[in-house]
Short mmCIF file of C-alpha atoms and ligand atoms in Angstrom, two decimals:
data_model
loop_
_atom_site.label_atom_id
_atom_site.label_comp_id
_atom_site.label_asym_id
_atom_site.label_seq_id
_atom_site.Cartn_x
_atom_site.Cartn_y
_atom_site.Cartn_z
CA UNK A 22 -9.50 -27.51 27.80
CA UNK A 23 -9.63 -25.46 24.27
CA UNK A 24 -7.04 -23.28 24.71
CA UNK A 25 -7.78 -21.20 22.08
CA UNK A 26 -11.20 -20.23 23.63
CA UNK A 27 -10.04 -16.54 23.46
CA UNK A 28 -10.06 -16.50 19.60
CA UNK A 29 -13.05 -15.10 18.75
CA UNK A 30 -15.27 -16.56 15.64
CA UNK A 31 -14.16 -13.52 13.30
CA UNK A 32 -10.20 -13.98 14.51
CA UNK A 33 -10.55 -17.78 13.71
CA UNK A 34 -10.89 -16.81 10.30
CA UNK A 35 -7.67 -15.87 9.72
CA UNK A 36 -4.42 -16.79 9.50
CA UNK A 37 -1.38 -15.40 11.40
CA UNK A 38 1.05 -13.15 9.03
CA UNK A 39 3.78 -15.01 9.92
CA UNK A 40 7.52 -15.27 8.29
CA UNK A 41 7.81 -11.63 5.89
CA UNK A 42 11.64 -10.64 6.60
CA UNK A 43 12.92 -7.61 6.51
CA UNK A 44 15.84 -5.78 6.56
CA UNK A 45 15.78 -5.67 10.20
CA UNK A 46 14.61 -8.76 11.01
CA UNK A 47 17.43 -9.97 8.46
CA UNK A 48 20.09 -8.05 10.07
CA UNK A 49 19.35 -9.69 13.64
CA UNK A 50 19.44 -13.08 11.91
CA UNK A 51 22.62 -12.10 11.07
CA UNK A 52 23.16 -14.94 8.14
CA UNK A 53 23.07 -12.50 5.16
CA UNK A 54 25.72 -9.93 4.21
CA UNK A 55 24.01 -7.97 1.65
CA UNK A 56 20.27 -9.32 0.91
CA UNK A 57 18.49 -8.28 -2.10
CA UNK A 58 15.19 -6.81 -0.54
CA UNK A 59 13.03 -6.51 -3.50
CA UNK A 60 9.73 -7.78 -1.79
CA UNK A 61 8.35 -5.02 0.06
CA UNK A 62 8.21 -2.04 -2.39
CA UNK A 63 10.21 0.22 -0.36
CA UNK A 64 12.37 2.76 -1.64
CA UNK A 65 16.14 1.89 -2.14
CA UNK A 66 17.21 4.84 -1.66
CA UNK A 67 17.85 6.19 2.16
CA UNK A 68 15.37 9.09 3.39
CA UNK A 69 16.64 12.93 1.98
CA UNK A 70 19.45 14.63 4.71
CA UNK A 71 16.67 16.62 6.17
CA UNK A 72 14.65 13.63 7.76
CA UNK A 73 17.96 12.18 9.11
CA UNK A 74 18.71 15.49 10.53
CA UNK A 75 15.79 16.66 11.75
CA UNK A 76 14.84 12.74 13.80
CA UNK A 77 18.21 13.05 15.39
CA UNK A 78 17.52 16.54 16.53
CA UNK A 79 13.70 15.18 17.63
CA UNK A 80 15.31 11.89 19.34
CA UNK A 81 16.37 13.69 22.53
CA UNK A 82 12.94 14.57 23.32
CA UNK A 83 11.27 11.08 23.00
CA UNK A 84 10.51 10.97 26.86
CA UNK A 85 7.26 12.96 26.07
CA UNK A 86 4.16 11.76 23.81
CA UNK A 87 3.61 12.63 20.52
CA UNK A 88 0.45 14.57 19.59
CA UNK A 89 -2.50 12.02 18.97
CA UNK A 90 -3.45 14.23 15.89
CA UNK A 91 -0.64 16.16 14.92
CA UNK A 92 -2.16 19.68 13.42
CA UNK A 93 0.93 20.78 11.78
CA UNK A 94 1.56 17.59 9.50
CA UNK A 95 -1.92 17.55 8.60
CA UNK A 96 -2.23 21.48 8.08
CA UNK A 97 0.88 20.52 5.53
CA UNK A 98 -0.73 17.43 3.83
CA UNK A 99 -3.60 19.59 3.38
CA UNK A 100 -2.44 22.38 2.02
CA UNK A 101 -0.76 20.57 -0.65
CA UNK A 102 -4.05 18.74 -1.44
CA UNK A 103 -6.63 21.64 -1.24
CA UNK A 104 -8.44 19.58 1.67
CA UNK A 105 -9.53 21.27 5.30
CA UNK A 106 -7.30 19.82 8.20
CA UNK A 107 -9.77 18.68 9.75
CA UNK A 108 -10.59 16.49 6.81
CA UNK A 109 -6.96 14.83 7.37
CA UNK A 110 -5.84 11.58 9.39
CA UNK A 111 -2.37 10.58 10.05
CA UNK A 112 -2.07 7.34 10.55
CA UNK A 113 0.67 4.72 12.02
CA UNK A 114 1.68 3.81 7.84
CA UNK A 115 -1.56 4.27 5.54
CA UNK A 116 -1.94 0.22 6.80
CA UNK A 117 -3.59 1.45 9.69
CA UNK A 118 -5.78 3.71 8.57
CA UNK A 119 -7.01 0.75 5.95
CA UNK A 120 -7.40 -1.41 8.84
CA UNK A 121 -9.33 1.46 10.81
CA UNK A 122 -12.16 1.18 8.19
CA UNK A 123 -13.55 -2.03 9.37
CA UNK A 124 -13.10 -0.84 12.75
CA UNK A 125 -15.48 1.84 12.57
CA UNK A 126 -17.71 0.84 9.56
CA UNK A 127 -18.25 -2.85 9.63
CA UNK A 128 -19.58 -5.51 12.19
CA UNK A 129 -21.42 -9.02 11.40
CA UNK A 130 -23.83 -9.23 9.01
CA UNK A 131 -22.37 -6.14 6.57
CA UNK A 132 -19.69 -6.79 3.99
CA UNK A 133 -17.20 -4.79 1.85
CA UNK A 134 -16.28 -5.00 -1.52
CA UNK A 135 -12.66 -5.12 -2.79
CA UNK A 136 -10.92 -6.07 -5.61
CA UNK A 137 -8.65 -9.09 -5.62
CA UNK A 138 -5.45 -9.85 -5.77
CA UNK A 139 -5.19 -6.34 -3.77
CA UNK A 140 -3.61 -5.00 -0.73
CA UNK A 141 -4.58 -7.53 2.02
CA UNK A 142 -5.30 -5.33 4.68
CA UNK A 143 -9.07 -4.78 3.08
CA UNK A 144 -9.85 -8.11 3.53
CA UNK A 145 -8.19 -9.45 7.14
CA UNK A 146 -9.66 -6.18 8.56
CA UNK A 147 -13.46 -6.56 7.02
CA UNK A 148 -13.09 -10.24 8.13
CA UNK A 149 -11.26 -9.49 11.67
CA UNK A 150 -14.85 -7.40 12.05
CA UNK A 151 -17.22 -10.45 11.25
CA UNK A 152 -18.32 -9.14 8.16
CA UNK A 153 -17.89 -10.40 4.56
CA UNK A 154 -15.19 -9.76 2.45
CA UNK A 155 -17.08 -9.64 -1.09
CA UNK A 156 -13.73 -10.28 -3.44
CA UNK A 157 -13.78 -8.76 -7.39
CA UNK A 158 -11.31 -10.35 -9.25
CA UNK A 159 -9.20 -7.50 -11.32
CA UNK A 160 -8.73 -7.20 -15.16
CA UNK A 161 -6.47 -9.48 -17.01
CA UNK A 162 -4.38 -6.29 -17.25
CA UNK A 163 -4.62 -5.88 -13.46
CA UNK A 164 -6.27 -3.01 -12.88
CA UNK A 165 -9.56 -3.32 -11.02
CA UNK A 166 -13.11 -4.20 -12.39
CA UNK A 167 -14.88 -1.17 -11.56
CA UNK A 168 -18.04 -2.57 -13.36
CA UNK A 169 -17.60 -6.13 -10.93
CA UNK A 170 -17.20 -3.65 -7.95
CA UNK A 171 -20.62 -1.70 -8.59
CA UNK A 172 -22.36 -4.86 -9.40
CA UNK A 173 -21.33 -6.81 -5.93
CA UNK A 174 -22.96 -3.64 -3.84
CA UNK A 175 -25.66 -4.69 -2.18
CA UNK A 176 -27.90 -3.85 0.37
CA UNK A 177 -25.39 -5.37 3.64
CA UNK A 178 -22.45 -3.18 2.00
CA UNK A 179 -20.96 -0.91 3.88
CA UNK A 180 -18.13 -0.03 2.49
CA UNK A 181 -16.19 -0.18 -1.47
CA UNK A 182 -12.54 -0.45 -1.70
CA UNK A 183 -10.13 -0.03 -4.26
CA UNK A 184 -6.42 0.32 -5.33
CA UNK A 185 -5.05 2.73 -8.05
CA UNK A 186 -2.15 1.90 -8.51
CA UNK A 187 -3.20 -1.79 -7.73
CA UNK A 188 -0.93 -3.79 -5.71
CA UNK A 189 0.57 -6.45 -6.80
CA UNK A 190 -0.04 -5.46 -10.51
CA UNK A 191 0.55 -1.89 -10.96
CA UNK A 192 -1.92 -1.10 -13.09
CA UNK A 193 -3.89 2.34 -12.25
CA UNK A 194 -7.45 2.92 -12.76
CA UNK A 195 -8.28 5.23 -16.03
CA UNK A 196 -10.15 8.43 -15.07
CA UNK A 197 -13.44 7.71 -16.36
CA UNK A 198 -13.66 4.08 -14.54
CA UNK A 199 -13.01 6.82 -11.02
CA UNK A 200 -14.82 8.83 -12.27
CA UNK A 201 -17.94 5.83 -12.59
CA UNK A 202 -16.96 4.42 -9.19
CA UNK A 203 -17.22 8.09 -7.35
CA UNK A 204 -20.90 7.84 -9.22
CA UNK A 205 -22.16 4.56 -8.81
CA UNK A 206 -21.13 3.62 -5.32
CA UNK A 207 -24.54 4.10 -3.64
CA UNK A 208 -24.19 7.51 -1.47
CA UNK A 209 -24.77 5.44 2.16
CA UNK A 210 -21.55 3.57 1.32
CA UNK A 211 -18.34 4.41 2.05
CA UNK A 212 -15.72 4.52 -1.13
CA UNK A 213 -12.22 4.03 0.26
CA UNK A 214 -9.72 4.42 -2.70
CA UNK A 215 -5.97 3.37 -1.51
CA UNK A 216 -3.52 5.12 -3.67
CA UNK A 217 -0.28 4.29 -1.71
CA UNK A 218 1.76 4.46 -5.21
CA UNK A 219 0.26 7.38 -6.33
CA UNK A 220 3.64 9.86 -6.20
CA UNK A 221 4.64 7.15 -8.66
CA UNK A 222 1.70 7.49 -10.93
CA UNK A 223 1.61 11.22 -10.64
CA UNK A 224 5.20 11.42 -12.15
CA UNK A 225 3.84 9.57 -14.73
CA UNK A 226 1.11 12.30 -15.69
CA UNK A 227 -1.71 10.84 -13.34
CA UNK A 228 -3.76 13.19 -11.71
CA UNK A 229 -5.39 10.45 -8.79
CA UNK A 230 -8.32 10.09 -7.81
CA UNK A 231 -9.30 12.96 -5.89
CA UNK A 232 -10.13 15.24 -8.94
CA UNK A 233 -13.16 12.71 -8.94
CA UNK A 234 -13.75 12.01 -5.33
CA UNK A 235 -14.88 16.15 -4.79
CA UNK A 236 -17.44 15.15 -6.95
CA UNK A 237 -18.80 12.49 -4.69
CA UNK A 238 -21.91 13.46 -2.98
CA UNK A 239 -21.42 10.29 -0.54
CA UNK A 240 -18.87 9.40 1.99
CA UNK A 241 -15.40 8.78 0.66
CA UNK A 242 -11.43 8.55 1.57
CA UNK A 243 -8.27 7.90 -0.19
CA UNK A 244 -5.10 6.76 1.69
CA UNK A 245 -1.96 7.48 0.61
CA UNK A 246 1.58 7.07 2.29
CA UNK A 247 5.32 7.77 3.01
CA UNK A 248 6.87 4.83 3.03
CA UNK A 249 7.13 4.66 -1.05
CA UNK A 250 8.02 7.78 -2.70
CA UNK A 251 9.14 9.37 0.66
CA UNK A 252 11.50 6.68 1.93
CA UNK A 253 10.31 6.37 5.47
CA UNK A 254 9.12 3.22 5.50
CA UNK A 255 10.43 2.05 8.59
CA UNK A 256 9.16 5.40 10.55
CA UNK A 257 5.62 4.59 9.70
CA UNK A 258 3.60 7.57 8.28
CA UNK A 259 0.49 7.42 6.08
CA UNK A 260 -2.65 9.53 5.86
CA UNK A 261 -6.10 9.71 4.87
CA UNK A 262 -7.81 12.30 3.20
CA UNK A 263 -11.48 12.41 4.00
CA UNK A 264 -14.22 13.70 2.18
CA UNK A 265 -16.11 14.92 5.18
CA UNK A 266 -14.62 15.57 9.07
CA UNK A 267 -17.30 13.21 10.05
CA UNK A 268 -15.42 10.27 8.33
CA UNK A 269 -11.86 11.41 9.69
CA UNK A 270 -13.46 12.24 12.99
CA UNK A 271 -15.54 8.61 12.68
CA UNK A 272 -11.64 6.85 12.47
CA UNK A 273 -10.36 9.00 15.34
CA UNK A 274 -12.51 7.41 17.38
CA UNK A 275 -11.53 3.92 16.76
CA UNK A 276 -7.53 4.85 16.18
CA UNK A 277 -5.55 4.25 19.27
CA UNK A 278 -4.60 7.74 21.08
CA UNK A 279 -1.06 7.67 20.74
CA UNK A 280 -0.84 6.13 17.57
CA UNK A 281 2.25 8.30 16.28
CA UNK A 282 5.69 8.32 16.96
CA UNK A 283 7.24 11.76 17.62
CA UNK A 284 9.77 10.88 15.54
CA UNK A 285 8.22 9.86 12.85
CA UNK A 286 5.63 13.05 12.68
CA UNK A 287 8.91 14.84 12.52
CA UNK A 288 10.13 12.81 10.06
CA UNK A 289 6.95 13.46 7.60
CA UNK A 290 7.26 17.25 7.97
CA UNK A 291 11.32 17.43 6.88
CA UNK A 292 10.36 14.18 3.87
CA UNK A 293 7.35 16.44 2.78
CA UNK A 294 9.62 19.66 2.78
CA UNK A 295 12.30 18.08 0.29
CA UNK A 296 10.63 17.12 -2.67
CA UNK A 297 12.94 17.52 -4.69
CA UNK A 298 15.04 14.82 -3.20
CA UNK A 299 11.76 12.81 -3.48
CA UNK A 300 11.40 13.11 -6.97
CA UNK A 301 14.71 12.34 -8.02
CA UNK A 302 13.93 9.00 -6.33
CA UNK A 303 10.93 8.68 -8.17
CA UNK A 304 12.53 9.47 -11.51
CA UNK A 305 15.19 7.07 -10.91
CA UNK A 306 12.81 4.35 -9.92
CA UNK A 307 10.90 4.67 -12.97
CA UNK A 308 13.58 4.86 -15.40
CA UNK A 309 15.05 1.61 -14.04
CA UNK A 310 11.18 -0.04 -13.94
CA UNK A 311 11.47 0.43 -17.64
CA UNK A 312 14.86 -0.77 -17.93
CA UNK A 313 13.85 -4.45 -15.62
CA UNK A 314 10.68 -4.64 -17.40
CA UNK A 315 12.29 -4.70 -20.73
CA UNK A 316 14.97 -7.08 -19.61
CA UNK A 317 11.71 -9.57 -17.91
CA UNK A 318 10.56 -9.33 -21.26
CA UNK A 319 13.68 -10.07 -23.25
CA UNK A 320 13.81 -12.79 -20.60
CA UNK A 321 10.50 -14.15 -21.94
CA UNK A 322 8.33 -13.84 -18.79
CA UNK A 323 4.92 -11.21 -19.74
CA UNK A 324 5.21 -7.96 -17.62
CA UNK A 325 2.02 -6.35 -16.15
CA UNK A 326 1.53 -2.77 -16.97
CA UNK A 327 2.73 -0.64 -13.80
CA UNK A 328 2.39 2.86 -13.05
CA UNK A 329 4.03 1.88 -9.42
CA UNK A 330 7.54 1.58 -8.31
CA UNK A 331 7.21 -2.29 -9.18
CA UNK A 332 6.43 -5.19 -12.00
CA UNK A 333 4.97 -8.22 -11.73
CA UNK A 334 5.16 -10.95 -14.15
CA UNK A 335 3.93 -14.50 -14.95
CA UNK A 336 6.60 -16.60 -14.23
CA UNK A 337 4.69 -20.05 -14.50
CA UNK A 338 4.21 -23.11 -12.01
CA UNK A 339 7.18 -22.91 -9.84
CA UNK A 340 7.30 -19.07 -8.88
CA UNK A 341 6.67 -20.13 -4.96
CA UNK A 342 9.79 -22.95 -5.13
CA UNK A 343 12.00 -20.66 -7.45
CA UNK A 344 11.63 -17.70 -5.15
CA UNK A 345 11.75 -19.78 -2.26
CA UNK A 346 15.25 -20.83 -3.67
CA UNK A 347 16.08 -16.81 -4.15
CA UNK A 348 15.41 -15.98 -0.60
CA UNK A 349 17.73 -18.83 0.24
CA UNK A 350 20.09 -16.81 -1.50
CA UNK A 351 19.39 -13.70 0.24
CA UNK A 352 17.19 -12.43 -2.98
CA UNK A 353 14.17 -11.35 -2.26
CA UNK A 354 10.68 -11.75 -4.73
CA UNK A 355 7.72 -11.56 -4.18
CA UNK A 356 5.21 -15.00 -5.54
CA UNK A 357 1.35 -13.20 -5.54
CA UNK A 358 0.44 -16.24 -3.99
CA UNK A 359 -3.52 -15.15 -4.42
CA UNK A 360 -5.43 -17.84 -5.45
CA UNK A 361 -5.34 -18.52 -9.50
CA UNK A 362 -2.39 -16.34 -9.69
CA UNK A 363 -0.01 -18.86 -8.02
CA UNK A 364 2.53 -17.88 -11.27
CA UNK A 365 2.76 -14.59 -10.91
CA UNK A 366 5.75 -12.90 -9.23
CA UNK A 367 6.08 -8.86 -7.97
CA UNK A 368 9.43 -7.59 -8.02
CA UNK A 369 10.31 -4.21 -7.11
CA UNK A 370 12.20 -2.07 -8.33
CA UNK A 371 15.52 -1.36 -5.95
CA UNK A 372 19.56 -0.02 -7.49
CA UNK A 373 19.90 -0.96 -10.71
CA UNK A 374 22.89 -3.71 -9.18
CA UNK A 375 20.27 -5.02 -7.03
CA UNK A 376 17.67 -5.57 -9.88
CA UNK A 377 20.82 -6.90 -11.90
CA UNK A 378 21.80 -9.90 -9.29
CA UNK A 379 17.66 -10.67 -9.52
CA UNK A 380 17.54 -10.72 -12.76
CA UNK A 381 20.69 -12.96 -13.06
CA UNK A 382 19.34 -14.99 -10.42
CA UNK A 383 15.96 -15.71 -12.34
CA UNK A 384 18.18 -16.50 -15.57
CA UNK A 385 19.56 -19.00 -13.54
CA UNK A 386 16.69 -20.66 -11.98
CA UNK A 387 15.01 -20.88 -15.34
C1 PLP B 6 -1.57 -0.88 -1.87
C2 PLP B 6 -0.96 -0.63 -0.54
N1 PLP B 6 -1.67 0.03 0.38
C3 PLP B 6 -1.17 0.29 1.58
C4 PLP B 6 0.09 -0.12 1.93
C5 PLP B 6 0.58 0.15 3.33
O1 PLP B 6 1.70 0.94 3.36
P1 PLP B 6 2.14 1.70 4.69
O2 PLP B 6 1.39 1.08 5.83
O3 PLP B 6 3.60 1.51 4.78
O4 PLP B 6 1.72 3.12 4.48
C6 PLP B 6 0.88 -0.82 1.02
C7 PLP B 6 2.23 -1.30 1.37
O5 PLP B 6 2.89 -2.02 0.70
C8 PLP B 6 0.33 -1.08 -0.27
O6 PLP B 6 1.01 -1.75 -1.18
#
């Protein structure tokens, strides 16, 4: 008997995401004192007072649900981007609104575009679905081929994606290359922009892409999340902004109905209040990106341009081995391990002590 009958075509496509450790899958191990997380592009730094005060207030009320569509986060996230509430989703991390997109827009015989290396979400969810994953490969500077993007639409696609700033390389899309994918994504297709590092970018004088995406007359969303700039990683808040209700509505119905923790909603509200305690861990972050990409340099390694709260940099043949070594160690790198970029490596950026033992580290592998 095939006993993996159940797996259907689509699922058989894909591989399990097995073996990323975390800090609390690290902690239960229980081998490692202090590991070096620097593989995950979290924040270092823990969430502002106000979260930690307000979940331990919300805890004691857990035995109820949470609202499936929680008006007051979304009343705030709009507000702050001139977008109705209604054209707002909060999702379970900004990863589950990404993988919501398939859900609802994509089935056998369609495909989506997306750039490549990129967030992987865009492609195990279009391919989870049946559908094609039509892969662009980025810029040597690592920013994604708008041109490549526009010229893979074609009649089957459904839906465009892209990443400002791009994961793993940091690089953010100019304006005017928005500004040509808002206008030459036909206006039947959806244009899903996923700008879960754009705090970081914004700090930096970026204005995002949702000056351009107004402009759009067809469908369009951009994700964005709290588990970067707003140190909540581990709550799990992200949202969409939509260009229409029918595309936030058109998610809703494929989201599960209690997607949300309480706790975390609560969370969002008190991290979204205190951004002043969010910028300072912005302006930290970036001032020690340009400190480690420097020392990369010095090192002799070629950094990427970021605009994120990471760098990545070609380390040659024997990033997987040498970082498998580092995790031994209870240092934590990132290899791209996309195919053709087998040599480079994402590190990001944590306390300047923590990017210090890396850095050593490295030096010593070399
Ligand atoms: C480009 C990009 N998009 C989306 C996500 C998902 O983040 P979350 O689900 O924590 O909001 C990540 C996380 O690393 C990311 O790098």
């Amino acid at each position: 008997m095939n006993s993996s009958r159940f797996l259907s075509p689509a699922v058989r496509t894909l591989s399990a995401f097995g073996g990323v450790q975390t800090a609390a899958s690290l902690a239960r191990e229980g081998a490692l004192h202090h590991p070096v997380l620097l593989h995950l592009n979290e924040c270092p730094y823990p969430p502002s007072p106000r979260v930690i005060e307000a979940v331990s207030h919300a805890v004691a009320s857990v035995n109820r649900y949470g609202d499936p569509r929680p008006g007051a986060l979304a009343a705030l996230i709009a507000a702050r981007n001139g977008i109705a509430p209604a054209q707002v989703l909060i999702g379970n991390g900004s990863d589950e609104i990404l993988g919501l997109v398939p859900q609802m827009a994509l089935g056998p015989g369609d495909n989506a575009v997306m750039p490549t290396p990129s967030f992987p979400r865009y492609r195990l969810g279009t391919r989870a679905m049946g559908a094609e994953a039509r892969m662009v490969r980025n810029l040597d500077d690592g920013r994604n081929d708008v041109a490549g993007l526009l010229a893979a639409i074609d009649a089957s696609t459904k839906v465009v994606f892209a990443c400002t700033p791009n994961n793993p390389s940091g690089a953010p899309l100019p304006q005017d290359e928005i500004r040509a994918l808002v206008q030459g994504v036909p206006e039947d297709v959806l244009l899903v922009v996923d700008e879960a590092y754009y705090e970081f970018d914004a700090a930096q004088g970026g204005i995002g892409a949702l000056p351009e995406l107004r402009s759009r007359r067809g469908p369009w969303l951009s994700t964005r999340t709290l588990s970067k700039a707003y140190s909540i990683a581990g709550l799990r808040i992200g949202y969409g902004l939509a260009g229409s209700p029918e595309v936030a509505d058109g998610l809703v119905r494929v989201k599960l109905n209690f997607n949300l923790s309480c706790l975390a909603v609560v969370a969002a509200e008190a991290a979204l209040s205190d951004e002043a305690y969010a910028q300072g861990c912005i302006a930290k972050t970036l001032a020690e990106r340009e400190r480690v990409s420097g020392l990369i340099e010095k090192m002799g390694y070629r950094t990427l341009p970021s605009r994120a709260n990471f760098v990545s940099f070609d380390y040659g043949p024997e990033a997987a081995s040498v970082m498998a070594n580092l995790a031994a160690q209870g240092i934590f790198l990132r290899e791209w391990r996309d195919p053709g970029f087998e040599a480079f490596v994402r590190m990001t950026i944590g306390l300047p002590q923590e990017n210090d033992l890396a850095l050593a580290a490295l030096a010593k592998a070399a």
